[in-house]
Amino acid sequence: MGFSYLWVLLLCIVGEGLVKGALGVGGLACNWGTRSTHPLPPSIVVKLLKDNGFSKVKLFEADPGALQALGGTGIQVMVGIPNELLAPLASSVTVAENWVSKNVSYYISKNGVDIRYVAVANEPFLKTYKDTFLQTTFPALQNIQAALIKAGLGRQVKVTIPLNADVYQTDSGLPSGGNFRSDIHSLMMSILKFLSDNGGALTINIYPFLSLQADPDFPKEYAFFNNTSKPVVDGSISYTNVLDANFDTCIAALEKNGFSSLPVIVGEVGWPTDGDPNANIEDARRFNQGLVSRILAGQGSPKRSTPPDIYIFGLIDEDAKSTQPGNFERHWGVFNFDGSIKYSLDIGRGKALVPAKGVHYLARQWCIMAPDASPSDPNLAQSINYACSYADCTSLGYGSSCGMLDARSNASYAFNMYYQTMDQRKGACEFSNLSVTTTTDPSPTQNGQNRSCRFEIMIDLGKHEKPRRPRSSPAAGLREHNSHKVVMVLLVLVLVSTLMI
Ligand SMILES: *[C@@H]1O[C@H](CO)[C@@H](O)[C@H](O)[C@H]1NC(C)=O
Ligand SMILES: *[C@@H]1O[C@H](CO)[C@@H](O)[C@H](O)[C@H]1NC(C)=O
Ligand SMILES: *[C@@H]1O[C@H](CO)[C@@H](O)[C@H](O)[C@H]1NC(C)=O
Ligand SMILES: *[C@@H]1O[C@H](CO)[C@@H](O)[C@H](O)[C@H]1NC(C)=O
Ligand SMILES: *[C@@H]1O[C@H](CO)[C@@H](O)[C@H](O)[C@H]1NC(C)=O
Ligand SMILES: *[C@@H]1O[C@H](CO)[C@@H](O)[C@H](O)[C@H]1NC(C)=O
């Protein structure tokens, strides 16, 4: 009796293993970024992850809300360390021990978070950073590894460094010619040896969209999967998409330098939906569907048949990210900022994406340009600029979802984004008498290209005025005015700090 019970149990365990094997790596992985003026509550994001079959998530920093919400979910977590922390972490092992104790050990033992990786730095050797992080990245990595071992986590939690794919290049133009950039070659050798000795992994971020962005002659079809019309032939291998070609350039570089068995993770890959003519719903859906299908099929690259972990970038849109790389930077989400669906994806066995549940929105009211105001009003341009310096207007640009609006709707869009970003507060829809609030949705009707322009209603984070029975006293009005200023100052700080990163 006891025997057969055990047998059934074993069968269940083996069975689950088989099912997971059949599904490839057993689920999807994504990046959860939180540079938003109105981030979704972490518990809602975690439900969104689980509902959509994400079994791994990467955080850019040890965000307490996110880590608490991930506790006990079984979702595997990669916790990032921002570049600003590299210098202190490099300077002292005690700082690293504190970081591990507060940001890793604590969440594992007290919250049941399944932390598997610490990602030290984020693209520290990006060419545009010049040499800023060259001296600190490796010592910080060593100190974090030492701290993990001291905390008794040396087996459970591995280290990695997420690097931009610009750390390697190919002289021949073919993947087989891959090698690490000569200016960081010896540093890379030390890092790779260290990762290899400590059971760590190399993480690389690959962006076919940015390849297309940087070079108008880049063959667009080559960015997608399953198009064999113009393969890149490299010896016996025909590359039909840039992700495989780029990944194998990295593998070739590793092989060339004696690290052919070092695990490689794709830390970021995805396609944005707005802010650029190539950033649109159709292309993003096509790219991400191709990506998800190959992840679920457990497909590797021509040079490495074992499928790598691939973290999709990203889960949700972030309206406070720096637009320095381009307006598309705020639109990488598979989901909109509020967890609503942008496009359908088959996420395995015919299952479709499901949206976030339990999201609370502000009232259904918008701020628009007053009907009696004139588009030629001399204050209009200044008012739009003001609104757009605090709120996200990246959808208004050329080739973007709201790029076809006339001057009046354009102004309305800007005013509304400001009004919503300011939580529909009193005084947030007062642009030199050019604006009014309305309860009629001002979103234009679909323009036929699936690039529907949405006039958002922001998520309710409890920052708007509570409805009050008596009319507010002048004193209350003054307080509101001041807290409004505090919110604006905070927003400016957020904007400035994102610009600095
Ligand atoms: C934990 O991580 C956060 C976010 O990166 C950081 O601000 C904080 O300083 C870290 N704690 C310690 C003790 O290093
Ligand atoms: C492959 O790309 C070509 C253009 O390069 C395009 O005409 C064709 O429709 C694509 N095929 C598929 C299956 O996507
Ligand atoms: C775009 O719109 C057309 C027709 O309205 C529809 O058939 C198609 O599925 C849409 N594509 C996406 C990606 O939503
Ligand atoms: C790519 O081709 C394979 C085999 O022909 C097919 O199973 C898969 O669904 C295709 N993927 C996409 C994204 O078209
Ligand atoms: C709409 O506003 C944006 C942002 O201020 C501006 O760049 C664009 O030229 C405006 N378009 C029209 C049609 O007014
Ligand atoms: C708005 O209109 C009111 C009433 O017409 C006027 O008193 C006020 O000066 C105007 N404000 C601005 C900023 O134009």
Tab-separated table of C-alpha atoms and ligand atoms in Angstrom, residues 225-226 286 289-291 293, ligand 4:
chain	number	residue	atom	x	y	z
A	225	PHE	CA	12.003	34.599	-37.243
A	226	ASN	CA	11.161	32.026	-39.875
A	286	ARG	CA	5.313	39.307	-34.953
A	289	GLN	CA	5.328	35.655	-31.158
A	290	GLY	CA	8.330	34.276	-33.028
A	291	LEU	CA	10.431	34.641	-29.888
A	293	SER	CA	7.272	30.168	-29.963
B	4	LIG	C1	8.418	28.664	-37.772
B	4	LIG	O1	8.443	27.463	-38.511
B	4	LIG	C2	8.170	26.305	-37.775
B	4	LIG	C3	8.350	25.104	-38.681
B	4	LIG	O2	7.961	25.400	-39.976
B	4	LIG	C4	6.748	26.393	-37.207
B	4	LIG	O3	6.469	25.265	-36.424
B	4	LIG	C5	6.639	27.660	-36.354
B	4	LIG	O4	5.332	27.825	-35.885
B	4	LIG	C6	7.050	28.881	-37.134
B	4	LIG	N1	7.110	30.036	-36.265
B	4	LIG	C7	6.643	31.225	-36.622
B	4	LIG	C8	6.806	32.291	-35.623
B	4	LIG	O5	6.128	31.457	-37.701
